[in-house]
Amino acid sequence: MRLIHHFLLALVLCFAAAAPAMASDTEKKVELQLVRNADGAFATVALQFALPDQIEDALNKGVALYFVQEAQIISERWYWRDKTAKKTTRYLRVSYQPLTRRWRLHVSSMPLTDAGAVTSLGQSFDSLDEVMLVVKRVRNWKIASADELSNDVDYLVKFNFRLDSSQLPRIFQFTPFNNEGLNLQIRSQLPLPEASAQ
């Protein structure tokens, strides 16, 4: 029965894949703010995008979706390849509970699996809009400790937000589903400021 459910959902997504994605590149925006002080480096992120129809449809049908937020701190070197000083990742899982009609968001610093969800921070919401407000905003996210950074090195912070399509059920990972709608990704980068006195 579960296989039939996945097949029907895949069929729906196949037809949806033929339509243009709701979130075009011009609608995907990110505001990235960086702060560096005696405690380390912190990022505040505000994302702006619309979920493609096929992603929202999958969510409403009970398919859990996984998102990844990555912050990579790079020291640029003219004489050699750039060096990654620190990489910090947040994993998010959004799911709908049909019995309770509640939305659930799990956030973890480790990849989320069914077994690993117990170690994550979980929150419940009344609507998908409420969940996505939290997914799209991160405040004072610590991306590096002070002792992981050097005061005499210039750093660049690369931020990446994406839908982890590898976590989708296998039936969605075949070719008509690897399209722009299921390839949601937003990137930005900024120089890391010098450490403030505070």
mmCIF file with all atom_site columns, C-alpha atoms in Angstrom:
data_model
loop_
_atom_site.group_PDB
_atom_site.id
_atom_site.type_symbol
_atom_site.label_atom_id
_atom_site.label_alt_id
_atom_site.label_comp_id
_atom_site.label_asym_id
_atom_site.label_entity_id
_atom_site.label_seq_id
_atom_site.pdbx_PDB_ins_code
_atom_site.Cartn_x
_atom_site.Cartn_y
_atom_site.Cartn_z
_atom_site.occupancy
_atom_site.B_iso_or_equiv
_atom_site.pdbx_formal_charge
_atom_site.auth_seq_id
_atom_site.auth_comp_id
_atom_site.auth_asym_id
_atom_site.auth_atom_id
_atom_site.pdbx_PDB_model_num
ATOM 1   C CA . MET A 1 1   ? 0.000  0.000  0.000   1.00 0.00 ? 1   MET A CA 1
ATOM 2   C CA . ARG A 1 2   ? 2.844  2.342  0.848   1.00 0.00 ? 2   ARG A CA 1
ATOM 3   C CA . LEU A 1 3   ? 4.491  1.626  -2.513  1.00 0.00 ? 3   LEU A CA 1
ATOM 4   C CA . ILE A 1 4   ? 1.240  2.513  -4.296  1.00 0.00 ? 4   ILE A CA 1
ATOM 5   C CA . HIS A 1 5   ? 1.029  5.759  -2.293  1.00 0.00 ? 5   HIS A CA 1
ATOM 6   C CA . HIS A 1 6   ? 4.586  6.680  -3.321  1.00 0.00 ? 6   HIS A CA 1
ATOM 7   C CA . PHE A 1 7   ? 3.876  5.765  -6.933  1.00 0.00 ? 7   PHE A CA 1
ATOM 8   C CA . LEU A 1 8   ? 0.761  7.968  -7.065  1.00 0.00 ? 8   LEU A CA 1
ATOM 9   C CA . LEU A 1 9   ? 2.617  10.833 -5.418  1.00 0.00 ? 9   LEU A CA 1
ATOM 10  C CA . ALA A 1 10  ? 5.459  10.389 -7.909  1.00 0.00 ? 10  ALA A CA 1
ATOM 11  C CA . LEU A 1 11  ? 2.943  10.547 -10.759 1.00 0.00 ? 11  LEU A CA 1
ATOM 12  C CA . VAL A 1 12  ? 1.529  13.818 -9.410  1.00 0.00 ? 12  VAL A CA 1
ATOM 13  C CA . LEU A 1 13  ? 5.032  15.252 -9.110  1.00 0.00 ? 13  LEU A CA 1
ATOM 14  C CA . CYS A 1 14  ? 5.861  14.126 -12.633 1.00 0.00 ? 14  CYS A CA 1
ATOM 15  C CA . PHE A 1 15  ? 3.041  16.260 -14.043 1.00 0.00 ? 15  PHE A CA 1
ATOM 16  C CA . ALA A 1 16  ? 4.001  19.130 -11.770 1.00 0.00 ? 16  ALA A CA 1
ATOM 17  C CA . ALA A 1 17  ? 7.586  18.900 -13.013 1.00 0.00 ? 17  ALA A CA 1
ATOM 18  C CA . ALA A 1 18  ? 6.458  19.890 -16.472 1.00 0.00 ? 18  ALA A CA 1
ATOM 19  C CA . ALA A 1 19  ? 5.208  23.246 -15.176 1.00 0.00 ? 19  ALA A CA 1
ATOM 20  C CA . PRO A 1 20  ? 7.661  26.093 -14.536 1.00 0.00 ? 20  PRO A CA 1
ATOM 21  C CA . ALA A 1 21  ? 8.985  26.260 -10.981 1.00 0.00 ? 21  ALA A CA 1
ATOM 22  C CA . MET A 1 22  ? 7.268  28.828 -8.774  1.00 0.00 ? 22  MET A CA 1
ATOM 23  C CA . ALA A 1 23  ? 10.536 30.101 -7.365  1.00 0.00 ? 23  ALA A CA 1
ATOM 24  C CA . SER A 1 24  ? 12.665 31.476 -10.158 1.00 0.00 ? 24  SER A CA 1
ATOM 25  C CA . ASP A 1 25  ? 16.202 32.682 -9.612  1.00 0.00 ? 25  ASP A CA 1
ATOM 26  C CA . THR A 1 26  ? 14.971 36.286 -9.489  1.00 0.00 ? 26  THR A CA 1
ATOM 27  C CA . GLU A 1 27  ? 12.653 35.436 -6.589  1.00 0.00 ? 27  GLU A CA 1
ATOM 28  C CA . LYS A 1 28  ? 15.366 33.737 -4.535  1.00 0.00 ? 28  LYS A CA 1
ATOM 29  C CA . LYS A 1 29  ? 17.081 36.218 -2.253  1.00 0.00 ? 29  LYS A CA 1
ATOM 30  C CA . VAL A 1 30  ? 19.250 36.041 0.827   1.00 0.00 ? 30  VAL A CA 1
ATOM 31  C CA . GLU A 1 31  ? 20.284 38.727 3.301   1.00 0.00 ? 31  GLU A CA 1
ATOM 32  C CA . LEU A 1 32  ? 23.453 37.698 5.095   1.00 0.00 ? 32  LEU A CA 1
ATOM 33  C CA . GLN A 1 33  ? 24.851 39.650 8.063   1.00 0.00 ? 33  GLN A CA 1
ATOM 34  C CA . LEU A 1 34  ? 28.062 38.709 9.842   1.00 0.00 ? 34  LEU A CA 1
ATOM 35  C CA . VAL A 1 35  ? 29.346 39.712 13.271  1.00 0.00 ? 35  VAL A CA 1
ATOM 36  C CA . ARG A 1 36  ? 32.694 38.857 14.795  1.00 0.00 ? 36  ARG A CA 1
ATOM 37  C CA . ASN A 1 37  ? 33.600 39.485 18.421  1.00 0.00 ? 37  ASN A CA 1
ATOM 38  C CA . ALA A 1 38  ? 35.529 37.965 21.314  1.00 0.00 ? 38  ALA A CA 1
ATOM 39  C CA . ASP A 1 39  ? 33.167 34.956 21.359  1.00 0.00 ? 39  ASP A CA 1
ATOM 40  C CA . GLY A 1 40  ? 33.566 34.091 17.676  1.00 0.00 ? 40  GLY A CA 1
ATOM 41  C CA . ALA A 1 41  ? 31.789 34.628 14.369  1.00 0.00 ? 41  ALA A CA 1
ATOM 42  C CA . PHE A 1 42  ? 28.001 34.793 14.055  1.00 0.00 ? 42  PHE A CA 1
ATOM 43  C CA . ALA A 1 43  ? 25.660 34.832 11.068  1.00 0.00 ? 43  ALA A CA 1
ATOM 44  C CA . THR A 1 44  ? 22.143 36.199 10.758  1.00 0.00 ? 44  THR A CA 1
ATOM 45  C CA . VAL A 1 45  ? 20.334 35.022 7.632   1.00 0.00 ? 45  VAL A CA 1
ATOM 46  C CA . ALA A 1 46  ? 17.005 36.003 6.068   1.00 0.00 ? 46  ALA A CA 1
ATOM 47  C CA . LEU A 1 47  ? 15.934 33.965 3.030   1.00 0.00 ? 47  LEU A CA 1
ATOM 48  C CA . GLN A 1 48  ? 13.238 34.886 0.570   1.00 0.00 ? 48  GLN A CA 1
ATOM 49  C CA . PHE A 1 49  ? 11.816 32.250 -1.758  1.00 0.00 ? 49  PHE A CA 1
ATOM 50  C CA . ALA A 1 50  ? 8.577  30.527 -2.649  1.00 0.00 ? 50  ALA A CA 1
ATOM 51  C CA . LEU A 1 51  ? 8.312  26.771 -2.384  1.00 0.00 ? 51  LEU A CA 1
ATOM 52  C CA . PRO A 1 52  ? 7.803  25.196 -5.811  1.00 0.00 ? 52  PRO A CA 1
ATOM 53  C CA . ASP A 1 53  ? 4.394  23.598 -6.258  1.00 0.00 ? 53  ASP A CA 1
ATOM 54  C CA . GLN A 1 54  ? 5.734  20.048 -6.346  1.00 0.00 ? 54  GLN A CA 1
ATOM 55  C CA . ILE A 1 55  ? 7.631  20.528 -3.075  1.00 0.00 ? 55  ILE A CA 1
ATOM 56  C CA . GLU A 1 56  ? 4.609  21.975 -1.285  1.00 0.00 ? 56  GLU A CA 1
ATOM 57  C CA . ASP A 1 57  ? 2.404  19.226 -2.712  1.00 0.00 ? 57  ASP A CA 1
ATOM 58  C CA . ALA A 1 58  ? 4.795  16.550 -1.434  1.00 0.00 ? 58  ALA A CA 1
ATOM 59  C CA . LEU A 1 59  ? 4.802  18.134 2.033   1.00 0.00 ? 59  LEU A CA 1
ATOM 60  C CA . ASN A 1 60  ? 1.001  18.209 2.198   1.00 0.00 ? 60  ASN A CA 1
ATOM 61  C CA . LYS A 1 61  ? 0.913  14.528 1.253   1.00 0.00 ? 61  LYS A CA 1
ATOM 62  C CA . GLY A 1 62  ? 3.073  13.597 4.231   1.00 0.00 ? 62  GLY A CA 1
ATOM 63  C CA . VAL A 1 63  ? 6.530  13.398 2.617   1.00 0.00 ? 63  VAL A CA 1
ATOM 64  C CA . ALA A 1 64  ? 9.149  14.837 4.976   1.00 0.00 ? 64  ALA A CA 1
ATOM 65  C CA . LEU A 1 65  ? 11.529 17.303 3.366   1.00 0.00 ? 65  LEU A CA 1
ATOM 66  C CA . TYR A 1 66  ? 15.082 17.979 4.463   1.00 0.00 ? 66  TYR A CA 1
ATOM 67  C CA . PHE A 1 67  ? 16.885 21.302 4.126   1.00 0.00 ? 67  PHE A CA 1
ATOM 68  C CA . VAL A 1 68  ? 20.551 22.088 4.751   1.00 0.00 ? 68  VAL A CA 1
ATOM 69  C CA . GLN A 1 69  ? 22.123 25.399 5.781   1.00 0.00 ? 69  GLN A CA 1
ATOM 70  C CA . GLU A 1 70  ? 25.906 25.576 5.428   1.00 0.00 ? 70  GLU A CA 1
ATOM 71  C CA . ALA A 1 71  ? 28.365 28.300 6.409   1.00 0.00 ? 71  ALA A CA 1
ATOM 72  C CA . GLN A 1 72  ? 31.921 27.832 5.181   1.00 0.00 ? 72  GLN A CA 1
ATOM 73  C CA . ILE A 1 73  ? 34.677 30.161 6.405   1.00 0.00 ? 73  ILE A CA 1
ATOM 74  C CA . ILE A 1 74  ? 37.510 30.349 3.907   1.00 0.00 ? 74  ILE A CA 1
ATOM 75  C CA . SER A 1 75  ? 40.923 31.973 4.102   1.00 0.00 ? 75  SER A CA 1
ATOM 76  C CA . GLU A 1 76  ? 41.867 33.128 0.623   1.00 0.00 ? 76  GLU A CA 1
ATOM 77  C CA . ARG A 1 77  ? 45.466 32.470 -0.400  1.00 0.00 ? 77  ARG A CA 1
ATOM 78  C CA . TRP A 1 78  ? 47.031 33.945 -3.534  1.00 0.00 ? 78  TRP A CA 1
ATOM 79  C CA . TYR A 1 79  ? 49.842 31.391 -3.578  1.00 0.00 ? 79  TYR A CA 1
ATOM 80  C CA . TRP A 1 80  ? 47.730 28.231 -3.218  1.00 0.00 ? 80  TRP A CA 1
ATOM 81  C CA . ARG A 1 81  ? 44.168 26.970 -3.155  1.00 0.00 ? 81  ARG A CA 1
ATOM 82  C CA . ASP A 1 82  ? 41.848 28.593 -0.624  1.00 0.00 ? 82  ASP A CA 1
ATOM 83  C CA . LYS A 1 83  ? 41.788 26.923 2.773   1.00 0.00 ? 83  LYS A CA 1
ATOM 84  C CA . THR A 1 84  ? 38.590 26.082 4.665   1.00 0.00 ? 84  THR A CA 1
ATOM 85  C CA . ALA A 1 85  ? 39.043 27.327 8.215   1.00 0.00 ? 85  ALA A CA 1
ATOM 86  C CA . LYS A 1 86  ? 35.651 26.110 9.464   1.00 0.00 ? 86  LYS A CA 1
ATOM 87  C CA . LYS A 1 87  ? 32.473 24.600 8.079   1.00 0.00 ? 87  LYS A CA 1
ATOM 88  C CA . THR A 1 88  ? 29.262 24.656 10.089  1.00 0.00 ? 88  THR A CA 1
ATOM 89  C CA . THR A 1 89  ? 26.041 22.950 9.039   1.00 0.00 ? 89  THR A CA 1
ATOM 90  C CA . ARG A 1 90  ? 22.433 22.964 10.247  1.00 0.00 ? 90  ARG A CA 1
ATOM 91  C CA . TYR A 1 91  ? 20.036 20.222 9.160   1.00 0.00 ? 91  TYR A CA 1
ATOM 92  C CA . LEU A 1 92  ? 16.291 20.861 9.078   1.00 0.00 ? 92  LEU A CA 1
ATOM 93  C CA . ARG A 1 93  ? 13.412 18.453 8.565   1.00 0.00 ? 93  ARG A CA 1
ATOM 94  C CA . VAL A 1 94  ? 9.894  19.694 7.832   1.00 0.00 ? 94  VAL A CA 1
ATOM 95  C CA . SER A 1 95  ? 7.007  17.248 8.066   1.00 0.00 ? 95  SER A CA 1
ATOM 96  C CA . TYR A 1 96  ? 3.217  17.228 8.321   1.00 0.00 ? 96  TYR A CA 1
ATOM 97  C CA . GLN A 1 97  ? 1.346  15.080 10.828  1.00 0.00 ? 97  GLN A CA 1
ATOM 98  C CA . PRO A 1 98  ? -2.078 14.298 9.272   1.00 0.00 ? 98  PRO A CA 1
ATOM 99  C CA . LEU A 1 99  ? -3.570 12.889 12.514  1.00 0.00 ? 99  LEU A CA 1
ATOM 100 C CA . THR A 1 100 ? -2.877 16.027 14.531  1.00 0.00 ? 100 THR A CA 1
ATOM 101 C CA . ARG A 1 101 ? -2.922 18.394 11.534  1.00 0.00 ? 101 ARG A CA 1
ATOM 102 C CA . ARG A 1 102 ? 0.250  19.920 12.887  1.00 0.00 ? 102 ARG A CA 1
ATOM 103 C CA . TRP A 1 103 ? 3.516  20.764 11.194  1.00 0.00 ? 103 TRP A CA 1
ATOM 104 C CA . ARG A 1 104 ? 6.788  19.672 12.729  1.00 0.00 ? 104 ARG A CA 1
ATOM 105 C CA . LEU A 1 105 ? 10.280 21.118 12.377  1.00 0.00 ? 105 LEU A CA 1
ATOM 106 C CA . HIS A 1 106 ? 13.429 19.372 13.607  1.00 0.00 ? 106 HIS A CA 1
ATOM 107 C CA . VAL A 1 107 ? 16.751 21.234 13.660  1.00 0.00 ? 107 VAL A CA 1
ATOM 108 C CA . SER A 1 108 ? 20.103 19.568 14.340  1.00 0.00 ? 108 SER A CA 1
ATOM 109 C CA . SER A 1 109 ? 23.819 20.100 13.836  1.00 0.00 ? 109 SER A CA 1
ATOM 110 C CA . MET A 1 110 ? 24.019 16.459 12.697  1.00 0.00 ? 110 MET A CA 1
ATOM 111 C CA . PRO A 1 111 ? 22.331 14.788 9.695   1.00 0.00 ? 111 PRO A CA 1
ATOM 112 C CA . LEU A 1 112 ? 18.759 13.895 10.532  1.00 0.00 ? 112 LEU A CA 1
ATOM 113 C CA . THR A 1 113 ? 17.583 10.319 10.229  1.00 0.00 ? 113 THR A CA 1
ATOM 114 C CA . ASP A 1 114 ? 14.546 8.660  11.779  1.00 0.00 ? 114 ASP A CA 1
ATOM 115 C CA . ALA A 1 115 ? 16.752 7.426  14.620  1.00 0.00 ? 115 ALA A CA 1
ATOM 116 C CA . GLY A 1 116 ? 18.686 10.670 14.934  1.00 0.00 ? 116 GLY A CA 1
ATOM 117 C CA . ALA A 1 117 ? 15.626 12.908 15.219  1.00 0.00 ? 117 ALA A CA 1
ATOM 118 C CA . VAL A 1 118 ? 15.522 12.307 18.981  1.00 0.00 ? 118 VAL A CA 1
ATOM 119 C CA . THR A 1 119 ? 18.747 14.304 19.367  1.00 0.00 ? 119 THR A CA 1
ATOM 120 C CA . SER A 1 120 ? 17.352 17.297 17.463  1.00 0.00 ? 120 SER A CA 1
ATOM 121 C CA . LEU A 1 121 ? 15.370 20.315 18.586  1.00 0.00 ? 121 LEU A CA 1
ATOM 122 C CA . GLY A 1 122 ? 11.719 19.844 17.588  1.00 0.00 ? 122 GLY A CA 1
ATOM 123 C CA . GLN A 1 123 ? 8.944  22.428 17.311  1.00 0.00 ? 123 GLN A CA 1
ATOM 124 C CA . SER A 1 124 ? 5.277  22.177 16.301  1.00 0.00 ? 124 SER A CA 1
ATOM 125 C CA . PHE A 1 125 ? 3.354  24.688 14.180  1.00 0.00 ? 125 PHE A CA 1
ATOM 126 C CA . ASP A 1 126 ? -0.215 25.233 13.015  1.00 0.00 ? 126 ASP A CA 1
ATOM 127 C CA . SER A 1 127 ? 0.611  25.953 9.378   1.00 0.00 ? 127 SER A CA 1
ATOM 128 C CA . LEU A 1 128 ? 3.265  25.501 6.717   1.00 0.00 ? 128 LEU A CA 1
ATOM 129 C CA . ASP A 1 129 ? 3.715  29.289 6.542   1.00 0.00 ? 129 ASP A CA 1
ATOM 130 C CA . GLU A 1 130 ? 4.695  29.367 10.228  1.00 0.00 ? 130 GLU A CA 1
ATOM 131 C CA . VAL A 1 131 ? 7.239  26.567 9.739   1.00 0.00 ? 131 VAL A CA 1
ATOM 132 C CA . MET A 1 132 ? 8.797  28.242 6.722   1.00 0.00 ? 132 MET A CA 1
ATOM 133 C CA . LEU A 1 133 ? 9.205  31.540 8.597   1.00 0.00 ? 133 LEU A CA 1
ATOM 134 C CA . VAL A 1 134 ? 11.513 29.704 10.989  1.00 0.00 ? 134 VAL A CA 1
ATOM 135 C CA . VAL A 1 135 ? 13.289 27.811 8.188   1.00 0.00 ? 135 VAL A CA 1
ATOM 136 C CA . LYS A 1 136 ? 13.978 31.061 6.330   1.00 0.00 ? 136 LYS A CA 1
ATOM 137 C CA . ARG A 1 137 ? 15.427 32.985 9.287   1.00 0.00 ? 137 ARG A CA 1
ATOM 138 C CA . VAL A 1 138 ? 18.485 32.294 11.411  1.00 0.00 ? 138 VAL A CA 1
ATOM 139 C CA . ARG A 1 139 ? 19.600 34.720 14.128  1.00 0.00 ? 139 ARG A CA 1
ATOM 140 C CA . ASN A 1 140 ? 23.042 34.823 15.713  1.00 0.00 ? 140 ASN A CA 1
ATOM 141 C CA . TRP A 1 141 ? 24.074 31.426 14.414  1.00 0.00 ? 141 TRP A CA 1
ATOM 142 C CA . LYS A 1 142 ? 27.556 30.715 15.775  1.00 0.00 ? 142 LYS A CA 1
ATOM 143 C CA . ILE A 1 143 ? 29.620 29.615 12.792  1.00 0.00 ? 143 ILE A CA 1
ATOM 144 C CA . ALA A 1 144 ? 33.047 29.637 14.477  1.00 0.00 ? 144 ALA A CA 1
ATOM 145 C CA . SER A 1 145 ? 34.635 30.092 17.890  1.00 0.00 ? 145 SER A CA 1
ATOM 146 C CA . ALA A 1 146 ? 37.172 32.855 18.437  1.00 0.00 ? 146 ALA A CA 1
ATOM 147 C CA . ASP A 1 147 ? 40.010 30.348 18.861  1.00 0.00 ? 147 ASP A CA 1
ATOM 148 C CA . GLU A 1 148 ? 39.263 28.871 15.415  1.00 0.00 ? 148 GLU A CA 1
ATOM 149 C CA . LEU A 1 149 ? 40.008 32.197 13.702  1.00 0.00 ? 149 LEU A CA 1
ATOM 150 C CA . SER A 1 150 ? 43.161 34.233 13.348  1.00 0.00 ? 150 SER A CA 1
ATOM 151 C CA . ASN A 1 151 ? 43.219 38.013 13.711  1.00 0.00 ? 151 ASN A CA 1
ATOM 152 C CA . ASP A 1 152 ? 45.753 38.493 10.919  1.00 0.00 ? 152 ASP A CA 1
ATOM 153 C CA . VAL A 1 153 ? 43.884 36.500 8.243   1.00 0.00 ? 153 VAL A CA 1
ATOM 154 C CA . ASP A 1 154 ? 41.170 37.760 5.878   1.00 0.00 ? 154 ASP A CA 1
ATOM 155 C CA . TYR A 1 155 ? 38.215 35.382 5.722   1.00 0.00 ? 155 TYR A CA 1
ATOM 156 C CA . LEU A 1 156 ? 35.330 34.934 3.323   1.00 0.00 ? 156 LEU A CA 1
ATOM 157 C CA . VAL A 1 157 ? 32.067 33.354 4.473   1.00 0.00 ? 157 VAL A CA 1
ATOM 158 C CA . LYS A 1 158 ? 30.135 31.310 1.903   1.00 0.00 ? 158 LYS A CA 1
ATOM 159 C CA . PHE A 1 159 ? 26.528 30.542 2.816   1.00 0.00 ? 159 PHE A CA 1
ATOM 160 C CA . ASN A 1 160 ? 24.478 27.866 1.065   1.00 0.00 ? 160 ASN A CA 1
ATOM 161 C CA . PHE A 1 161 ? 20.842 26.839 1.623   1.00 0.00 ? 161 PHE A CA 1
ATOM 162 C CA . ARG A 1 162 ? 19.468 23.838 -0.250  1.00 0.00 ? 162 ARG A CA 1
ATOM 163 C CA . LEU A 1 163 ? 16.838 21.147 -0.358  1.00 0.00 ? 163 LEU A CA 1
ATOM 164 C CA . ASP A 1 164 ? 18.515 17.804 0.337   1.00 0.00 ? 164 ASP A CA 1
ATOM 165 C CA . SER A 1 165 ? 16.984 15.798 -2.498  1.00 0.00 ? 165 SER A CA 1
ATOM 166 C CA . SER A 1 166 ? 19.022 12.729 -1.489  1.00 0.00 ? 166 SER A CA 1
ATOM 167 C CA . GLN A 1 167 ? 16.690 12.370 1.514   1.00 0.00 ? 167 GLN A CA 1
ATOM 168 C CA . LEU A 1 168 ? 13.589 12.141 -0.655  1.00 0.00 ? 168 LEU A CA 1
ATOM 169 C CA . PRO A 1 169 ? 12.041 8.685  -1.155  1.00 0.00 ? 169 PRO A CA 1
ATOM 170 C CA . ARG A 1 170 ? 13.930 6.804  -3.874  1.00 0.00 ? 170 ARG A CA 1
ATOM 171 C CA . ILE A 1 171 ? 11.107 7.081  -6.359  1.00 0.00 ? 171 ILE A CA 1
ATOM 172 C CA . PHE A 1 172 ? 11.589 10.894 -6.427  1.00 0.00 ? 172 PHE A CA 1
ATOM 173 C CA . GLN A 1 173 ? 15.296 10.643 -7.176  1.00 0.00 ? 173 GLN A CA 1
ATOM 174 C CA . PHE A 1 174 ? 14.856 9.384  -10.711 1.00 0.00 ? 174 PHE A CA 1
ATOM 175 C CA . THR A 1 175 ? 14.916 11.656 -13.777 1.00 0.00 ? 175 THR A CA 1
ATOM 176 C CA . PRO A 1 176 ? 11.913 13.592 -14.173 1.00 0.00 ? 176 PRO A CA 1
ATOM 177 C CA . PHE A 1 177 ? 12.224 14.726 -10.560 1.00 0.00 ? 177 PHE A CA 1
ATOM 178 C CA . ASN A 1 178 ? 15.749 16.127 -10.807 1.00 0.00 ? 178 ASN A CA 1
ATOM 179 C CA . ASN A 1 179 ? 14.431 19.426 -12.157 1.00 0.00 ? 179 ASN A CA 1
ATOM 180 C CA . GLU A 1 180 ? 14.638 23.056 -11.102 1.00 0.00 ? 180 GLU A CA 1
ATOM 181 C CA . GLY A 1 181 ? 11.654 22.642 -8.782  1.00 0.00 ? 181 GLY A CA 1
ATOM 182 C CA . LEU A 1 182 ? 13.365 19.995 -6.680  1.00 0.00 ? 182 LEU A CA 1
ATOM 183 C CA . ASN A 1 183 ? 16.779 21.632 -6.967  1.00 0.00 ? 183 ASN A CA 1
ATOM 184 C CA . LEU A 1 184 ? 16.063 24.501 -4.575  1.00 0.00 ? 184 LEU A CA 1
ATOM 185 C CA . GLN A 1 185 ? 19.344 26.204 -3.705  1.00 0.00 ? 185 GLN A CA 1
ATOM 186 C CA . ILE A 1 186 ? 20.339 29.724 -2.594  1.00 0.00 ? 186 ILE A CA 1
ATOM 187 C CA . ARG A 1 187 ? 23.903 30.973 -2.147  1.00 0.00 ? 187 ARG A CA 1
ATOM 188 C CA . SER A 1 188 ? 25.595 34.104 -0.855  1.00 0.00 ? 188 SER A CA 1
ATOM 189 C CA . GLN A 1 189 ? 29.005 35.193 0.391   1.00 0.00 ? 189 GLN A CA 1
ATOM 190 C CA . LEU A 1 190 ? 30.494 38.054 2.395   1.00 0.00 ? 190 LEU A CA 1
ATOM 191 C CA . PRO A 1 191 ? 33.887 38.966 3.831   1.00 0.00 ? 191 PRO A CA 1
ATOM 192 C CA . LEU A 1 192 ? 34.061 38.245 7.548   1.00 0.00 ? 192 LEU A CA 1
ATOM 193 C CA . PRO A 1 193 ? 34.607 41.543 9.418   1.00 0.00 ? 193 PRO A CA 1
ATOM 194 C CA . GLU A 1 194 ? 37.455 42.045 11.840  1.00 0.00 ? 194 GLU A CA 1
ATOM 195 C CA . ALA A 1 195 ? 36.751 41.196 15.456  1.00 0.00 ? 195 ALA A CA 1
ATOM 196 C CA . SER A 1 196 ? 35.064 43.998 17.378  1.00 0.00 ? 196 SER A CA 1
ATOM 197 C CA . ALA A 1 197 ? 36.058 44.993 20.889  1.00 0.00 ? 197 ALA A CA 1
ATOM 198 C CA . GLN A 1 198 ? 32.733 43.823 22.338  1.00 0.00 ? 198 GLN A CA 1
#
